[in-house]
Short mmCIF file of C-alpha atoms and ligand atoms in Angstrom, two decimals:
data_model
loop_
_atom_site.label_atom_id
_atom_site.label_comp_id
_atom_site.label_asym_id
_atom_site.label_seq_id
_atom_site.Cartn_x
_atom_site.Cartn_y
_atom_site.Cartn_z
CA UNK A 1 26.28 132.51 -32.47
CA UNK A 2 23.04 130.97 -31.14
CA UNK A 3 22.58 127.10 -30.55
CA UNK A 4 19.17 124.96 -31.40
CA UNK A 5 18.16 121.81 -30.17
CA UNK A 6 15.75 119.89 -32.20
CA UNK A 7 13.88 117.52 -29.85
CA UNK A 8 12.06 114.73 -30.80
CA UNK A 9 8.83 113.40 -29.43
CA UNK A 10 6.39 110.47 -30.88
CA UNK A 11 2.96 110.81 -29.89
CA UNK A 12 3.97 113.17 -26.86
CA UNK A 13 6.20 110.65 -25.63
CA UNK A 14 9.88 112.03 -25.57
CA UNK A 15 12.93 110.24 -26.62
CA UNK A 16 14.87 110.53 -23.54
CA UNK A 17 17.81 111.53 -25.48
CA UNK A 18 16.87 114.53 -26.56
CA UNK A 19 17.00 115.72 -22.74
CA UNK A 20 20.52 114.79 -23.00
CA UNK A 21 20.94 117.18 -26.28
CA UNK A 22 19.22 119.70 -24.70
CA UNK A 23 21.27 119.91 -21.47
CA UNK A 24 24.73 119.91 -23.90
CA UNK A 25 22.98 122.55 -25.96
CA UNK A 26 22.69 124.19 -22.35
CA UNK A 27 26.52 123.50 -21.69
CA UNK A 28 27.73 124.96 -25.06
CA UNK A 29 26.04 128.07 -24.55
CA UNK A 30 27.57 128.40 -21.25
CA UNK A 31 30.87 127.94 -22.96
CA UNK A 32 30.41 130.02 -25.65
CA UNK A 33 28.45 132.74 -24.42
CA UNK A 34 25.18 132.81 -26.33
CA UNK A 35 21.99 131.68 -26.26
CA UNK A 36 19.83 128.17 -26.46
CA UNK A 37 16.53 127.64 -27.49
CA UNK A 38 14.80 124.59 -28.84
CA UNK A 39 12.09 123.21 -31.17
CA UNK A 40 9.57 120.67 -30.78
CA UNK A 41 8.00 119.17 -34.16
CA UNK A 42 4.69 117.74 -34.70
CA UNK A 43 0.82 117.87 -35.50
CA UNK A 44 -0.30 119.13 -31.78
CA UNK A 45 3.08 119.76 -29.66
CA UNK A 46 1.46 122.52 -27.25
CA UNK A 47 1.85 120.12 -24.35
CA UNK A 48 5.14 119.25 -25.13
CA UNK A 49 6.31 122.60 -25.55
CA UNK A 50 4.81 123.72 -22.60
CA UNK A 51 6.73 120.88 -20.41
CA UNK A 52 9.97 122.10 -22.66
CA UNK A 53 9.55 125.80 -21.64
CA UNK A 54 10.28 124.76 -17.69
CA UNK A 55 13.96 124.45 -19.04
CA UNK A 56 16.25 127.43 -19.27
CA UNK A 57 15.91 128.23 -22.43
CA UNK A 58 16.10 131.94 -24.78
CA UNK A 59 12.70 130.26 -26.64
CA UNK A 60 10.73 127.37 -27.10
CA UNK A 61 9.72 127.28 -31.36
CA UNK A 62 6.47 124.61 -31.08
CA UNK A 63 6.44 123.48 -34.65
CA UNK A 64 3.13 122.47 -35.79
CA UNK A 65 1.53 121.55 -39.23
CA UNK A 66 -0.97 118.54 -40.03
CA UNK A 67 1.48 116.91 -42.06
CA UNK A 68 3.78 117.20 -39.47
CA UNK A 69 1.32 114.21 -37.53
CA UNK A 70 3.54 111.05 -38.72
CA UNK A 71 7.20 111.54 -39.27
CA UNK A 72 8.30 111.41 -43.29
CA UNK A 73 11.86 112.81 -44.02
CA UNK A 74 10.76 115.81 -46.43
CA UNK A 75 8.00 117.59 -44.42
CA UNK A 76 10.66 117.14 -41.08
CA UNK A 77 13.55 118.55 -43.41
CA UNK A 78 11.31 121.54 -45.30
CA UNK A 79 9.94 122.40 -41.84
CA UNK A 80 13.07 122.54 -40.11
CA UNK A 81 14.70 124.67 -43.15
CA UNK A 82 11.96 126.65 -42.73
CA UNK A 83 12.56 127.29 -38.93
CA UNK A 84 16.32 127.75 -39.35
CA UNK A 85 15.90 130.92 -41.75
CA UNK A 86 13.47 132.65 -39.53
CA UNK A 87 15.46 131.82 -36.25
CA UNK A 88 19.21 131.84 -37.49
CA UNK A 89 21.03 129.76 -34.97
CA UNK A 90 24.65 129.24 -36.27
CA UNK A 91 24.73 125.41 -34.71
CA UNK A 92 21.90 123.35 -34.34
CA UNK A 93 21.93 120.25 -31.98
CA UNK A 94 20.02 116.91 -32.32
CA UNK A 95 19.77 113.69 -30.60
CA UNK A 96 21.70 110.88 -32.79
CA UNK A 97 18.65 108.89 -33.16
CA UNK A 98 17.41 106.50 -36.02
CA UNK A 99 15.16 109.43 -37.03
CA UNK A 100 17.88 111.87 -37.25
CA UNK A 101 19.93 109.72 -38.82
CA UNK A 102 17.13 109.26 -41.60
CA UNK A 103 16.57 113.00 -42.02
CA UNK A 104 19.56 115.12 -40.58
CA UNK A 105 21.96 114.54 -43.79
CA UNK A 106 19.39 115.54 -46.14
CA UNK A 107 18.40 118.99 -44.46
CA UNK A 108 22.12 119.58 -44.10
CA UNK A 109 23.01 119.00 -47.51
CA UNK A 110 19.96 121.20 -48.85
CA UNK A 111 21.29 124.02 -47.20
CA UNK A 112 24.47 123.24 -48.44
CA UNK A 113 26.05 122.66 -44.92
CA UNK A 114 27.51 119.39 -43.50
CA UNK A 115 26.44 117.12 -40.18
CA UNK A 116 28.81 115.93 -37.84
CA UNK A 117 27.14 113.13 -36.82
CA UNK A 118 27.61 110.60 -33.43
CA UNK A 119 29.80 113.60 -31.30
CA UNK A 120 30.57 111.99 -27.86
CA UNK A 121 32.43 115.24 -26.58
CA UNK A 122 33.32 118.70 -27.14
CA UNK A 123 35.82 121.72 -25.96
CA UNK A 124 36.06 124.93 -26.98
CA UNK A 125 39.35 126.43 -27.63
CA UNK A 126 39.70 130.26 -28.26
CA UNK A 127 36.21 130.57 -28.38
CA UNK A 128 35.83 127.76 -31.09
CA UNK A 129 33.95 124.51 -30.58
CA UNK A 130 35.59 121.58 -31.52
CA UNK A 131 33.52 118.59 -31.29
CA UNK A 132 34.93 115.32 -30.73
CA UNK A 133 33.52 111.93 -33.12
CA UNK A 134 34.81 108.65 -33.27
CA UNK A 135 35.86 106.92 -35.55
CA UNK A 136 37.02 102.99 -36.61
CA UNK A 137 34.34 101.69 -33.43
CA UNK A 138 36.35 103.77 -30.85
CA UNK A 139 39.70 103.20 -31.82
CA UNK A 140 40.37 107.08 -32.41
CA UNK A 141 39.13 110.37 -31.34
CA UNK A 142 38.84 112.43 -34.29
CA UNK A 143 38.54 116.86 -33.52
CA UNK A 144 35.99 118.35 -36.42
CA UNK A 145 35.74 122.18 -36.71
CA UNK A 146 33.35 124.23 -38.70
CA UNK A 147 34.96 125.79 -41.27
CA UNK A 148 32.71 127.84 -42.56
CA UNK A 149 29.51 130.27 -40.71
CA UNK A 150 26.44 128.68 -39.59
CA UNK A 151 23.64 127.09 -39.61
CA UNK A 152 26.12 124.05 -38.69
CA UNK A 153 24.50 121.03 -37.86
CA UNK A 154 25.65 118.10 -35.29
CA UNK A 155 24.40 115.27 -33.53
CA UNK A 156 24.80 114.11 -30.32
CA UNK A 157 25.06 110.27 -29.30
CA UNK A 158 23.63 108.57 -26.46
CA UNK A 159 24.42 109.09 -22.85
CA UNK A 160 27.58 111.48 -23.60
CA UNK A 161 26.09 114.49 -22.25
CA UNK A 162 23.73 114.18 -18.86
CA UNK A 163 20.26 115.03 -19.15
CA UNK A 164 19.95 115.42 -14.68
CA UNK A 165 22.16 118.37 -15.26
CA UNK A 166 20.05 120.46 -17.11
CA UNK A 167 18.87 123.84 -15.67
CA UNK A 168 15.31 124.85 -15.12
CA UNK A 169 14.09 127.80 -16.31
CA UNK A 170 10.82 129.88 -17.84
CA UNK A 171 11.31 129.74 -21.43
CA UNK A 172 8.61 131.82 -24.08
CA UNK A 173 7.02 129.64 -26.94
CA UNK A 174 6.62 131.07 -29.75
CA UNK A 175 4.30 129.33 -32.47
CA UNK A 176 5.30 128.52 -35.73
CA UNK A 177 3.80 126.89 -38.58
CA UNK A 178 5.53 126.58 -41.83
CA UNK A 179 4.36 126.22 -45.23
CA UNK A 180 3.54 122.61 -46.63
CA UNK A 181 2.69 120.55 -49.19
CA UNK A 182 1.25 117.24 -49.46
CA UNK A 183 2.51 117.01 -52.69
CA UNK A 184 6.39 117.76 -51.30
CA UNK A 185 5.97 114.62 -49.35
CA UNK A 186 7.33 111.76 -51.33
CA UNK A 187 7.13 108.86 -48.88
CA UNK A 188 3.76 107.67 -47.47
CA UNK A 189 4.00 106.49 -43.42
CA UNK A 190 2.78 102.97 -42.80
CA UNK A 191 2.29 101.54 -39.23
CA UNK A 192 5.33 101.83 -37.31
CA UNK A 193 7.33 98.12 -36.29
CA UNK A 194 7.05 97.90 -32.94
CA UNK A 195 9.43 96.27 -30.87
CA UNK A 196 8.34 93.27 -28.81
CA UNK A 197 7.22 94.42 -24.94
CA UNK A 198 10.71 94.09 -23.10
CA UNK A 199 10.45 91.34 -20.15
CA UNK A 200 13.60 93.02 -18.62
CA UNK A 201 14.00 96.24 -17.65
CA UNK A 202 17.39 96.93 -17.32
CA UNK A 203 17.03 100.39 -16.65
CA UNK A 204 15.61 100.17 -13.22
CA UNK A 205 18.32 97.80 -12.16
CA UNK A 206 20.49 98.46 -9.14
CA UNK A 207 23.27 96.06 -10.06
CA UNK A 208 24.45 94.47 -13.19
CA UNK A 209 26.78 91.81 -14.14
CA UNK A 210 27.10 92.08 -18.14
CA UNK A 211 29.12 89.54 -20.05
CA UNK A 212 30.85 89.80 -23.44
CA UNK A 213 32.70 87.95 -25.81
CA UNK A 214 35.44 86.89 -23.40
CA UNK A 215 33.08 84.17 -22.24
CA UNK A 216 34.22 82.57 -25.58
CA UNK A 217 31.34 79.83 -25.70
CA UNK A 218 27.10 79.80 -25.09
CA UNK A 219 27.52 77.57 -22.50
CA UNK A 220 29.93 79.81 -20.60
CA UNK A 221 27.42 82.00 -20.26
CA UNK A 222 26.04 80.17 -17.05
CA UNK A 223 29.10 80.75 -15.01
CA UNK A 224 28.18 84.74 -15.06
CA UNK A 225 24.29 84.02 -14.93
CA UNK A 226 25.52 82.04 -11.48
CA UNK A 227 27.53 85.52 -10.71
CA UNK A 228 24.69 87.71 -11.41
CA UNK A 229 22.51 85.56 -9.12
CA UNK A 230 24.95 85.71 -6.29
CA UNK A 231 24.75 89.21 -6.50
CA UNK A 232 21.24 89.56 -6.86
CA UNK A 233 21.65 91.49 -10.05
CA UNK A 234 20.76 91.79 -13.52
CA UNK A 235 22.55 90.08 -16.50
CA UNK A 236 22.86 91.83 -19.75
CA UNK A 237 25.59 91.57 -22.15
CA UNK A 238 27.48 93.31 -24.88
CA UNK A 239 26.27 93.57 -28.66
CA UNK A 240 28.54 90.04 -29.82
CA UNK A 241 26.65 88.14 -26.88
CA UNK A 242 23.00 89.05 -27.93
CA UNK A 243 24.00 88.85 -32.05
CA UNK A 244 25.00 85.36 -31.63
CA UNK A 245 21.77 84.39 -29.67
CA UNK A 246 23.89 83.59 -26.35
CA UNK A 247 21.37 86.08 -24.58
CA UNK A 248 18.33 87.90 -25.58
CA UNK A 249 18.39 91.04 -27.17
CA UNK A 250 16.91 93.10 -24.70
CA UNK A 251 19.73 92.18 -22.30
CA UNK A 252 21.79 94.23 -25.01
CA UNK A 253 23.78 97.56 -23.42
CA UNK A 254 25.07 100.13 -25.25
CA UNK A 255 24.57 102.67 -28.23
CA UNK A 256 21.95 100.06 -30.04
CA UNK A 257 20.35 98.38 -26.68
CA UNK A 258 19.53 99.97 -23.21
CA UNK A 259 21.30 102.58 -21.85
CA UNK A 260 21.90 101.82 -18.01
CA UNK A 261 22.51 103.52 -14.84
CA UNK A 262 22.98 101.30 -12.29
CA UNK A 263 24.84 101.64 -8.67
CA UNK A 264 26.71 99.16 -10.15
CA UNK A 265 27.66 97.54 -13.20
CA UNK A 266 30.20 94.71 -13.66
CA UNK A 267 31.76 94.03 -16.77
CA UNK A 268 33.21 90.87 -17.42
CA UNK A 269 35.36 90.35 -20.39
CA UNK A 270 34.07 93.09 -22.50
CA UNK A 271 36.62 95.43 -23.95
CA UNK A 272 34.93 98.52 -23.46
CA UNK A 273 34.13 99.90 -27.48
CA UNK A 274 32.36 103.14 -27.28
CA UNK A 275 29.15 101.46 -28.40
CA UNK A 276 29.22 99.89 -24.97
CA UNK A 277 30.32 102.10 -22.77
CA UNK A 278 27.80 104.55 -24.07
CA UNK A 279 25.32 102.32 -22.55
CA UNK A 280 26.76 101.89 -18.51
CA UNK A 281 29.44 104.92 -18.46
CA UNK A 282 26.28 106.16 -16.23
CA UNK A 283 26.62 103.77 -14.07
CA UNK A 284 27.81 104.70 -10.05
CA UNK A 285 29.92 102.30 -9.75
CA UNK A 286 31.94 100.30 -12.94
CA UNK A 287 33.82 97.00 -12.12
CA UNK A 288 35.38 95.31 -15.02
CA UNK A 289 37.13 91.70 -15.47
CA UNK A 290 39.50 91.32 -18.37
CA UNK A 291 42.52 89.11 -19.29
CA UNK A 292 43.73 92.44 -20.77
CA UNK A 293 45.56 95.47 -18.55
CA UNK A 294 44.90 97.58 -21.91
CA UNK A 295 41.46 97.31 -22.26
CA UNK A 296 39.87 100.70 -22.73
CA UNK A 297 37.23 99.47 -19.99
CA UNK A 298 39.66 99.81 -17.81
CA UNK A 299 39.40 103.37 -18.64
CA UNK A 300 35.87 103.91 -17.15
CA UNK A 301 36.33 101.14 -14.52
CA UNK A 302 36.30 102.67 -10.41
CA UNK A 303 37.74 98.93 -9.71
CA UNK A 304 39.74 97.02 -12.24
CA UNK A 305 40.46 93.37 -12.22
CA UNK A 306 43.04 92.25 -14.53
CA UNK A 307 43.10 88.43 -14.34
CA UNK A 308 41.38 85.62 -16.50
CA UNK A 309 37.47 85.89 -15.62
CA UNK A 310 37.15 81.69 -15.72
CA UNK A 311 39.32 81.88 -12.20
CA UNK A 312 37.94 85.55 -11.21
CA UNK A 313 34.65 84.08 -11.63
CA UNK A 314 34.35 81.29 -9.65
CA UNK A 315 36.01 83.12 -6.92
CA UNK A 316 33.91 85.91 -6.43
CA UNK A 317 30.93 83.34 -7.01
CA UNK A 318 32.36 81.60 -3.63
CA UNK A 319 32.59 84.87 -2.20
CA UNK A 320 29.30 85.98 -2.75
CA UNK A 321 27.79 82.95 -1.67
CA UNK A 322 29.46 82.90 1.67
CA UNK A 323 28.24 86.30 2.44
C1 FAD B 401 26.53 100.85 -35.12
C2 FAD B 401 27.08 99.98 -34.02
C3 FAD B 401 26.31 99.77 -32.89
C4 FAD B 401 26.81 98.99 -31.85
N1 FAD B 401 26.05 98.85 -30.73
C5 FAD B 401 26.56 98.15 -29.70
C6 FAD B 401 25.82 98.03 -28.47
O1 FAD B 401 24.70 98.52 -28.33
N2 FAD B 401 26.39 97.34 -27.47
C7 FAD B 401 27.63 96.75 -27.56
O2 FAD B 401 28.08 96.15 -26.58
N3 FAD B 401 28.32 96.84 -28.70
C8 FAD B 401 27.82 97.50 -29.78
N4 FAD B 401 28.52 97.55 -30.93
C9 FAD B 401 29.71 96.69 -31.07
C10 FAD B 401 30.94 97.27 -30.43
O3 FAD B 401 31.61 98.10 -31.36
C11 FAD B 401 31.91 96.15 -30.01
O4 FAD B 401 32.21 95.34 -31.12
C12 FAD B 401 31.36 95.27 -28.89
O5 FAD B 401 30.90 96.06 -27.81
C13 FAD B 401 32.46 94.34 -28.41
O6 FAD B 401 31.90 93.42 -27.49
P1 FAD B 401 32.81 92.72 -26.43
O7 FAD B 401 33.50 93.73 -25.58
O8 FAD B 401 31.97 91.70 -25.76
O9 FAD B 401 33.86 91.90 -27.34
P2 FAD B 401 35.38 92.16 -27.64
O10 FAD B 401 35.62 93.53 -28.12
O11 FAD B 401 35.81 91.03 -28.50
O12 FAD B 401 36.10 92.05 -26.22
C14 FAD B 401 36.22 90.87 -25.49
C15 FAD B 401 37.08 91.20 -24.29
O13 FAD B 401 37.18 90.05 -23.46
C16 FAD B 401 38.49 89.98 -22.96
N5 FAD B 401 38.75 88.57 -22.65
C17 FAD B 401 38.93 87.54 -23.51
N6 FAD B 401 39.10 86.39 -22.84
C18 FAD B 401 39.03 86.71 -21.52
C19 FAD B 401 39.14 85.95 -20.33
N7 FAD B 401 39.34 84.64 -20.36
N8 FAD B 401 39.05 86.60 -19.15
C20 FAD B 401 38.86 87.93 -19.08
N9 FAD B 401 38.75 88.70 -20.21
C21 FAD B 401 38.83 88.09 -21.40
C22 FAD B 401 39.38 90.53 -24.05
O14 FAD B 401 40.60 90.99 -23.52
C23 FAD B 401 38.51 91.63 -24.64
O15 FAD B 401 38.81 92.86 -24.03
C24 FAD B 401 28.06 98.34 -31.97
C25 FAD B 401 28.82 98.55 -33.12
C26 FAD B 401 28.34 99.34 -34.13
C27 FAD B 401 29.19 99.54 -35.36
#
């Protein structure tokens, strides 16, 4: 049993979570005794593999063809399938991102293997790995197990393993260039959307106060805005908030906005679905307001206020501004 992680990188530029899915690729072969090595995709990758092989690592694979330049679904999936028969891992790891999600299914399914997609956790029990997925937004943990041999194929969502834990190392790279066609490619890449510059960055934020759909109304909204200020922090918000226009999508946390890591981060009346949480569980410090003792919030929270947030509020506004 050997693990690979598939990075991914656009232009040299690294999606941070693949640092995450390296240093659980890292983990797992702690736990189950074998090797990791990863692979780095792309037109001209030496640079990236080079920065890759500082990590402790059995080998860096720097996968390189021309029409490897601009991402398409069938050169990433024949390259890959390509890489997996000469290397052999029996689990390869990747990032859950959109990309993955475009092209991971198909290069399972030609090998005849399945994905587990969106794993937040694992264990490993009697030297198995059981990797943990959830289902109905959160609600329940579901256990999947590879029934059959390898290659088995999962991917790993944002912020539930920790990229500052991964160990350094002097990893070889090894070149490899795999066979191609132009005419194998069936989709043609066209400039890429790009996503407005973001005004806020809530990533470099020291303190956040984030507000969700206990608010209940837009004009609520001013009452934690008036927190935030208090405080001196940030305000973001949960997925409803920014859908419904209350706040700005880039104020958005969680598994399709930023991902956060604040010293702290206050949550006030958001329940705490995984989306969220995947987005702050980083976070030093969690402080959540909620009308509700059960909220799974509560679950991550270091302090826990159970109370209705339009008296909490105002208090702690008070209390702030006396300090
Ligand atoms: C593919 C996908 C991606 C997603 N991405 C994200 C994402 O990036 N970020 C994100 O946040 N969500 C995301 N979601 C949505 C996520 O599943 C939840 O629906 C969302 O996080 C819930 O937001 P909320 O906690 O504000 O609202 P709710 O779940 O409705 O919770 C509101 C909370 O407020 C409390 N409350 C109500 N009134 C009061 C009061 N007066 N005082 C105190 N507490 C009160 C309630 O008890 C409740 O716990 C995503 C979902 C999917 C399927």
């Amino acid at each position: 049993m050997s693990i690979l992680v598939v990075m991914e990188q656009r232009d040299g530029e690294w999606n941070r979570m693949s640092w995450e899915t390296l240093a659980a690729g890292q983990q797992l072969a702690g736990e189950l005794g074998t090797t990791v090595s990863a692979a780095v995709i792309g037109q001209s990758v030496n640079a990236a593999a080079a920065e890759l092989a500082g990590n402790q690592l059995a080998t860096v694979h720097a996968v390189e063809h021309d029409l490897l330049k601009d991402y398409t679904p069938d050169a990433y999936a024949s390259a890959l399938r390509q890489l997996i028969a000469k290397a052999a891992p029996s689990l390869v790891l990747f990032p859950h991102t959109y990309q993955v999600r475009d092209f991971l299914p198909k290069l399972a399914t030609s090998l005849g293997k399945v994905a587990v997609s969106d794993v937040v956790a694992h264990r490993v029990e009697g030297g198995r790995l059981i990797l943990v997925r959830q289902l109905f937004q959160g609600k329940v943990n579901a256990d999947v197990r590879f029934s059959a041999d390898g290659p088995n194929f999962a991917s790993l969502q944002a912020g539930a393993y920790r990229a500052d834990q991964l160990a350094s190392g002097s990893a070889p790279v090894e070149q490899f260039k795999p066979t191609l066609n132009a005419s194998e490619i069936r989709t043609k890449p066209m400039d890429r959307f790009r996503e407005s510059t973001r005004a806020v960055d809530l990533g470099a934020a020291e303190l956040i106060v984030a507000v969700g759909r206990g608010i209940k109304e837009a004009e609520n909204i001013a009452l934690v805005q008036e927190l935030a200020a208090a405080m001196g922090a940030e305000l973001a918000a949960s997925r409803p908030i920014c859908d419904a226009g209350w706040l700005p999508m880039e104020r958005q946390v969680g598994s399709s906005g930023q991902t956060v890591a604040p010293k702290m981060y206050m949550a006030v009346g958001i329940s705490g679905a995984i989306q969220h949480l995947v987005g702050m569980k980083g976070a030093r410090t969690i402080v959540a307001i909620n009308k509700d003792a059960n909220a799974p919030i509560f679950e991550v929270a270091d302090y826990g206020i159970v109370g209705d947030l339009f008296e909490v509020v105002p208090e702690l506004i008070a209390a702030f501004k006396q300090r």
